[in-house]
CSV table of C-alpha atoms in Angstrom, one decimal:
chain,number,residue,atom,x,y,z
A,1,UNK,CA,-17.4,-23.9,10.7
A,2,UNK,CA,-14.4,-23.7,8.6
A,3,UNK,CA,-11.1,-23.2,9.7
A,4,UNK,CA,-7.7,-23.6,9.4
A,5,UNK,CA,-4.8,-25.1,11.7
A,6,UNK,CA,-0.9,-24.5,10.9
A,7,UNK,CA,1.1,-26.7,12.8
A,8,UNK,CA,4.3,-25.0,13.2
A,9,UNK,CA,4.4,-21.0,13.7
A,10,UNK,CA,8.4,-20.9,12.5
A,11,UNK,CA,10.5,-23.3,11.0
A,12,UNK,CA,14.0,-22.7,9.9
A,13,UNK,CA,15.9,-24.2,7.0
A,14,UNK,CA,19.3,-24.3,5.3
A,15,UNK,CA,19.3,-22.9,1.9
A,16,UNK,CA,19.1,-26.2,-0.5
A,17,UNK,CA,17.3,-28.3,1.5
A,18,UNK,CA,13.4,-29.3,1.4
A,19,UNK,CA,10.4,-27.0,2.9
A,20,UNK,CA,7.5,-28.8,4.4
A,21,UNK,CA,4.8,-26.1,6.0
A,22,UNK,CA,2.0,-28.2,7.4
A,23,UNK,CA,-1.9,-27.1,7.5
A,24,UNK,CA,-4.5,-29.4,8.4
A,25,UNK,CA,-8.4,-28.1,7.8
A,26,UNK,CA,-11.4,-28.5,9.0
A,27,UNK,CA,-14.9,-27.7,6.4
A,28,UNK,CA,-17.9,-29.3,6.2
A,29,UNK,CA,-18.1,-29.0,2.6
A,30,UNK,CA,-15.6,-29.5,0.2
A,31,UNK,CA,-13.1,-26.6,0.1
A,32,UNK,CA,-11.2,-24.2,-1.3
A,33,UNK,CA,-7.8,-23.9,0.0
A,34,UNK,CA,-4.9,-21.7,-1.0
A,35,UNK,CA,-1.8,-21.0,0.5
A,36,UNK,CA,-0.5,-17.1,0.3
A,37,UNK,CA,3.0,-15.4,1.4
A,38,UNK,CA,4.0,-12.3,3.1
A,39,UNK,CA,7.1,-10.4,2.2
A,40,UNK,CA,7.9,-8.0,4.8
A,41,UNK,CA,6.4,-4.8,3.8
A,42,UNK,CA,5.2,-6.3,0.6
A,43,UNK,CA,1.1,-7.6,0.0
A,44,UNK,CA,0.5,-11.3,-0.2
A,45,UNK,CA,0.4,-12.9,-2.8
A,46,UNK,CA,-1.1,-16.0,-4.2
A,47,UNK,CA,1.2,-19.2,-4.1
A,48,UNK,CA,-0.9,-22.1,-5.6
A,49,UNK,CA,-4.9,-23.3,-4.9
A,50,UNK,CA,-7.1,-26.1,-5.0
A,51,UNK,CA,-10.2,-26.3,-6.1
A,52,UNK,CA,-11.3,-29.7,-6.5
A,53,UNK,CA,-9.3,-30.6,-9.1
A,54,UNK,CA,-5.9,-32.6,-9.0
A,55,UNK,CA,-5.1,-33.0,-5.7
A,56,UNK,CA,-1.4,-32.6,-6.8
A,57,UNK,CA,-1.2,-29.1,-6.9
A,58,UNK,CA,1.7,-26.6,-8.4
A,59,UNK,CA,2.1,-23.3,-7.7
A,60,UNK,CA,4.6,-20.6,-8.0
A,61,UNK,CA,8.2,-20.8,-7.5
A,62,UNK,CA,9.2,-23.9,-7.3
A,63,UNK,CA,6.3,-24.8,-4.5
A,64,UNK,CA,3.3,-27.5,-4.2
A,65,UNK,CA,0.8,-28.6,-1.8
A,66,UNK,CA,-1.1,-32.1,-1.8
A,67,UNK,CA,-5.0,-31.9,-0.8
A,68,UNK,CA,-5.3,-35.1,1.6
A,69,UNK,CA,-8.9,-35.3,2.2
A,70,UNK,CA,-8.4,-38.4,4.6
A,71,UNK,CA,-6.3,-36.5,6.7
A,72,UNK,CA,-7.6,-33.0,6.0
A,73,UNK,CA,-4.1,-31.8,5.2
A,74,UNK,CA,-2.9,-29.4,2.9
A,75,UNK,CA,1.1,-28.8,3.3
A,76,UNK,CA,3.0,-26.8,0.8
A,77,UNK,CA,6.5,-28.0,-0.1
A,78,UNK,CA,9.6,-26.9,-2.0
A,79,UNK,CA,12.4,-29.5,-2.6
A,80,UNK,CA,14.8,-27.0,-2.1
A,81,UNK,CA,15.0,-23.6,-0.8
A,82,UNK,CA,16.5,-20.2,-1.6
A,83,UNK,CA,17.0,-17.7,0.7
A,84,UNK,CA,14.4,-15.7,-1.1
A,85,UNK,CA,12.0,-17.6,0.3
A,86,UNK,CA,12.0,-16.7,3.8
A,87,UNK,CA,8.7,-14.8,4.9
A,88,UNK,CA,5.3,-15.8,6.0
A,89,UNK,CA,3.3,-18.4,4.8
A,90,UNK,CA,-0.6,-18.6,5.2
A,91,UNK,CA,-2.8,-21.4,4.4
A,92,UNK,CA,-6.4,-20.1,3.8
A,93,UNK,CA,-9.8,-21.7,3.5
A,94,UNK,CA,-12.9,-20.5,1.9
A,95,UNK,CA,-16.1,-23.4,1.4
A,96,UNK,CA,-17.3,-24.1,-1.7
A,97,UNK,CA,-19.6,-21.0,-2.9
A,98,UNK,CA,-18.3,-18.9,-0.7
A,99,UNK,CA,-17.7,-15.6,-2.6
A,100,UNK,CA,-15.8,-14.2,0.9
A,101,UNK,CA,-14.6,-14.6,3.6
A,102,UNK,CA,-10.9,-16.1,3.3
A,103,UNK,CA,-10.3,-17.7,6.5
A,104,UNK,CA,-6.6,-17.6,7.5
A,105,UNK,CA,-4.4,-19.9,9.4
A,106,UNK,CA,-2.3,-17.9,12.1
A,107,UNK,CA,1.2,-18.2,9.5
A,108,UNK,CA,4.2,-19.9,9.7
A,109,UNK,CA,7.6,-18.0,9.5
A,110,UNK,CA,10.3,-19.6,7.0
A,111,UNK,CA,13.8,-18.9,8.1
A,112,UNK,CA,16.2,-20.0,5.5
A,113,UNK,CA,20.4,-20.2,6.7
A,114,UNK,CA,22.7,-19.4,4.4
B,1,UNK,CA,0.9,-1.0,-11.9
B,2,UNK,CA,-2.6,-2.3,-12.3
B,3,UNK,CA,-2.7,-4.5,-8.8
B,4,UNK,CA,-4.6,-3.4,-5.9
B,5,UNK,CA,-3.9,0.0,-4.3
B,6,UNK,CA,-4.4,1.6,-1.0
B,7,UNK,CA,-3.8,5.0,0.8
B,8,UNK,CA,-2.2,5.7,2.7
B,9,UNK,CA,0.2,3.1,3.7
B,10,UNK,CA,1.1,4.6,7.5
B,11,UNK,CA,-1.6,6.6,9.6
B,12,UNK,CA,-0.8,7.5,13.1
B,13,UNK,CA,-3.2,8.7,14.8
B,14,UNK,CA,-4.4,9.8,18.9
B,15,UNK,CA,-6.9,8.0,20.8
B,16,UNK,CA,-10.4,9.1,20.0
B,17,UNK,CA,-9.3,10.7,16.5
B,18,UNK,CA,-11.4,9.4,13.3
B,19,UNK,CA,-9.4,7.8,10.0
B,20,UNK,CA,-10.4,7.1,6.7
B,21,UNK,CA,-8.4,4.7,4.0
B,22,UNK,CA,-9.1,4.8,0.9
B,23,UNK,CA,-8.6,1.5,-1.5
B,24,UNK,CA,-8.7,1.3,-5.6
B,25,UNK,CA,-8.9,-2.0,-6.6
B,26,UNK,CA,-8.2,-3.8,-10.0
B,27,UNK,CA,-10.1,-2.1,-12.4
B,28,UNK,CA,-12.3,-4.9,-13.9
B,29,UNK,CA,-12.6,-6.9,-10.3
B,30,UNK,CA,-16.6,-6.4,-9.0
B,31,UNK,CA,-15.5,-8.0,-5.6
B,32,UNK,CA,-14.1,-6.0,-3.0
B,33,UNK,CA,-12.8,-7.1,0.7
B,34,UNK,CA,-11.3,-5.4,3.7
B,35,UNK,CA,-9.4,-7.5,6.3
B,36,UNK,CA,-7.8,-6.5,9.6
B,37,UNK,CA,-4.1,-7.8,10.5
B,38,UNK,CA,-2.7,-7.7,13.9
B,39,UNK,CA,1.2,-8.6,15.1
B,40,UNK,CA,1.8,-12.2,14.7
B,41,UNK,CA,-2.1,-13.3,13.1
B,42,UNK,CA,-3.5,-14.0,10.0
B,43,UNK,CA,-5.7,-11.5,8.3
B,44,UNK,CA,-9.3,-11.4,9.4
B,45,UNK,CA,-12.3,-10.5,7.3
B,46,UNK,CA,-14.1,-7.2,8.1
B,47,UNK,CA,-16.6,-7.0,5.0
B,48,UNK,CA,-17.0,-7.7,1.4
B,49,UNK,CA,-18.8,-5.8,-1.1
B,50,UNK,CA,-19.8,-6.8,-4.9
B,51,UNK,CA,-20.2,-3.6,-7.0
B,52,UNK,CA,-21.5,-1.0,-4.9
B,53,UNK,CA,-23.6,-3.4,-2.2
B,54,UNK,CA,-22.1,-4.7,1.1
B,55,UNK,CA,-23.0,-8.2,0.9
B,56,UNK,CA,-21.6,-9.3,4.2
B,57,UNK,CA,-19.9,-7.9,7.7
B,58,UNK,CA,-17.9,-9.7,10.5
B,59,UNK,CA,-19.2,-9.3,13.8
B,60,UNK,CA,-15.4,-8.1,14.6
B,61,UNK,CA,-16.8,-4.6,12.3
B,62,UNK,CA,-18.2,-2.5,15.3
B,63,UNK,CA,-20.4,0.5,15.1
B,64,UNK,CA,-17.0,2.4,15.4
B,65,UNK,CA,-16.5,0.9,11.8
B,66,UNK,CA,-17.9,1.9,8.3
B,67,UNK,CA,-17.6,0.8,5.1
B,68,UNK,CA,-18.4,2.7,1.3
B,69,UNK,CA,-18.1,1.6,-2.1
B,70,UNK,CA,-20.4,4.3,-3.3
B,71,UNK,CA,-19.9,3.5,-7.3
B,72,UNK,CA,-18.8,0.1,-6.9
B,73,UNK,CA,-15.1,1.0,-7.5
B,74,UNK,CA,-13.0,2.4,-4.6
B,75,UNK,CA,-13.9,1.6,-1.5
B,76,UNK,CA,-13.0,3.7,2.0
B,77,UNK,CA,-12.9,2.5,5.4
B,78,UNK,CA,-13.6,4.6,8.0
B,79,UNK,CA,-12.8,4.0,11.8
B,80,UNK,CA,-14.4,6.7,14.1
B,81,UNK,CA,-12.9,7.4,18.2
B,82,UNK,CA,-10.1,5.1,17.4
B,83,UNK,CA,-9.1,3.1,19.9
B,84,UNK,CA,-5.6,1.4,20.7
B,85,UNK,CA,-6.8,-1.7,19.7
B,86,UNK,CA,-7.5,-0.4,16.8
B,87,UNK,CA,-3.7,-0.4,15.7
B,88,UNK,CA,-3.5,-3.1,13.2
B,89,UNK,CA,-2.5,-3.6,9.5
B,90,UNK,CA,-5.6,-2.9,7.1
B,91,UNK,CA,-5.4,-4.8,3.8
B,92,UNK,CA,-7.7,-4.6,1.2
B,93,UNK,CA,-8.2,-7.2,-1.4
B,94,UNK,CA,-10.7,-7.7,-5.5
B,95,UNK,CA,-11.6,-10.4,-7.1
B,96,UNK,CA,-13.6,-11.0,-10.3
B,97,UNK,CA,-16.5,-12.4,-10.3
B,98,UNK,CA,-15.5,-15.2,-13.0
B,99,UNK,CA,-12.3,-15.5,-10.9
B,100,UNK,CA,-12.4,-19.4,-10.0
B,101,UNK,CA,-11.8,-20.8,-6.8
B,102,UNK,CA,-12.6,-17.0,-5.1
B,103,UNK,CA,-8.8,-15.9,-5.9
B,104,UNK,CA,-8.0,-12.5,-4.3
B,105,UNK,CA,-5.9,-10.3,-4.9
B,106,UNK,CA,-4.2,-8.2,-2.2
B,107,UNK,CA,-2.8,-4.3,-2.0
B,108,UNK,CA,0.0,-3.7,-0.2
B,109,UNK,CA,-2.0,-2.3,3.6
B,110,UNK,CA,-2.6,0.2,5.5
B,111,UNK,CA,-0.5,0.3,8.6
B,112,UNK,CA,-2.3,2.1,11.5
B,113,UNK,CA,-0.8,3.1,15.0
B,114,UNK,CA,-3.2,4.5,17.6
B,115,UNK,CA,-1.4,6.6,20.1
């Protein structure tokens, strides 16, 4: 079964300084992962995916996550961060050929300090 | 605003009352999804329909639960004898069916409180 594990449920940063939210996965196949965040009272919305391509992936503002398949990781990182950035983060899975089903990781909560 | 829509975005309701949402989801996306969000967890899938069928259903979608998307464009969700664990956060979410690596894209929720 396919599923997803974040490590930290809230991690707090000053503004400026790197993000690292870490997700590890576990899939029998080769997957589909995305990461997603949650403004308060706003819908999620996509932040990058992978889909077999370059592992290196970019997404929006400013983020990126690396696909380690040797240590079934996917973290998403920022080199700096704003204070705009503080909300939840979600890594998802969904296996190859799957048409549903997202499968969600419990979140993580980015505090950013001024 | 063409993204995904849903109504309405607050229901409070008593114990044992039914409630129906109501989503409208981008107009050329086939793929339809309704997920369940409680305080402090990730979304969970309920169902997913393509056009008007209902491909697939989580066991977490009781009998209390149904789900319509009579002409494969809006979709409704009804709950019947609500319960309080029930009280969740009800997101809907499309997709195209060309969309590559299952992309979905989410409305905004429907926040219910069971009383």
């Amino acid at each position: 079964a396919q599923s997803v594990t974040q490590l930290d449920s809230h991690v707090s940063v000053s503004e400026g300084t790197p993000v690292l939210l870490r997700c590890n996965y576990s899939s029998s196949y080769s997957p589909s992962l995305f990461w997603y965040v949650q403004h308060p009272n706003k819908g999620l919305q996509l932040l990058l995916k992978y889909t077999s391509a370059a592992t290196l992936v970019k997404g929006i503002n400013g983020f990126e996550a690396e696909f380690k398949k040797s240590e079934t990781s996917f973290h998403l990182t920022k080199p700096s961060a704003h204070m705009s950035d503080a909300a939840e983060y979600f890594c998802v899975v969904t296996p190859w050929g799957s048409q549903g089903n997202l499968i969600f990781g419990k979140g993580t909560k980015l505090s950013v300090k001024p | 605003d063409t993204g995904v829509s849903q109504d309405p975005r607050h229901k409070i309701t008593k114990r044992g009352q039914n409630v129906t949402f109501r989503c409208d989801p981008i107009s050329e996306h086939n793929r339809l999804y309704w997920y369940r969000q409680t305080l402090g967890q990730g979304p969970e899938f309920l169902t997913y329909f393509q056009n008007e069928a209902q491909l697939e259903k989580s066991r977490l979608l009781s009998d209390r639960f149904s789900a319509e998307r009579p002409k494969g464009s809006f979709s409704t969700l009804e709950i019947q004898r609500t319960e309080q664990g029930d009280s969740a956060m009800y997101l809907c979410a499309s997709s195209s069916f060309s969309s590559s690596g299952g992309e979905q894209f989410f409305g905004p929720g429907t926040r219910l409180t069971v009383l």
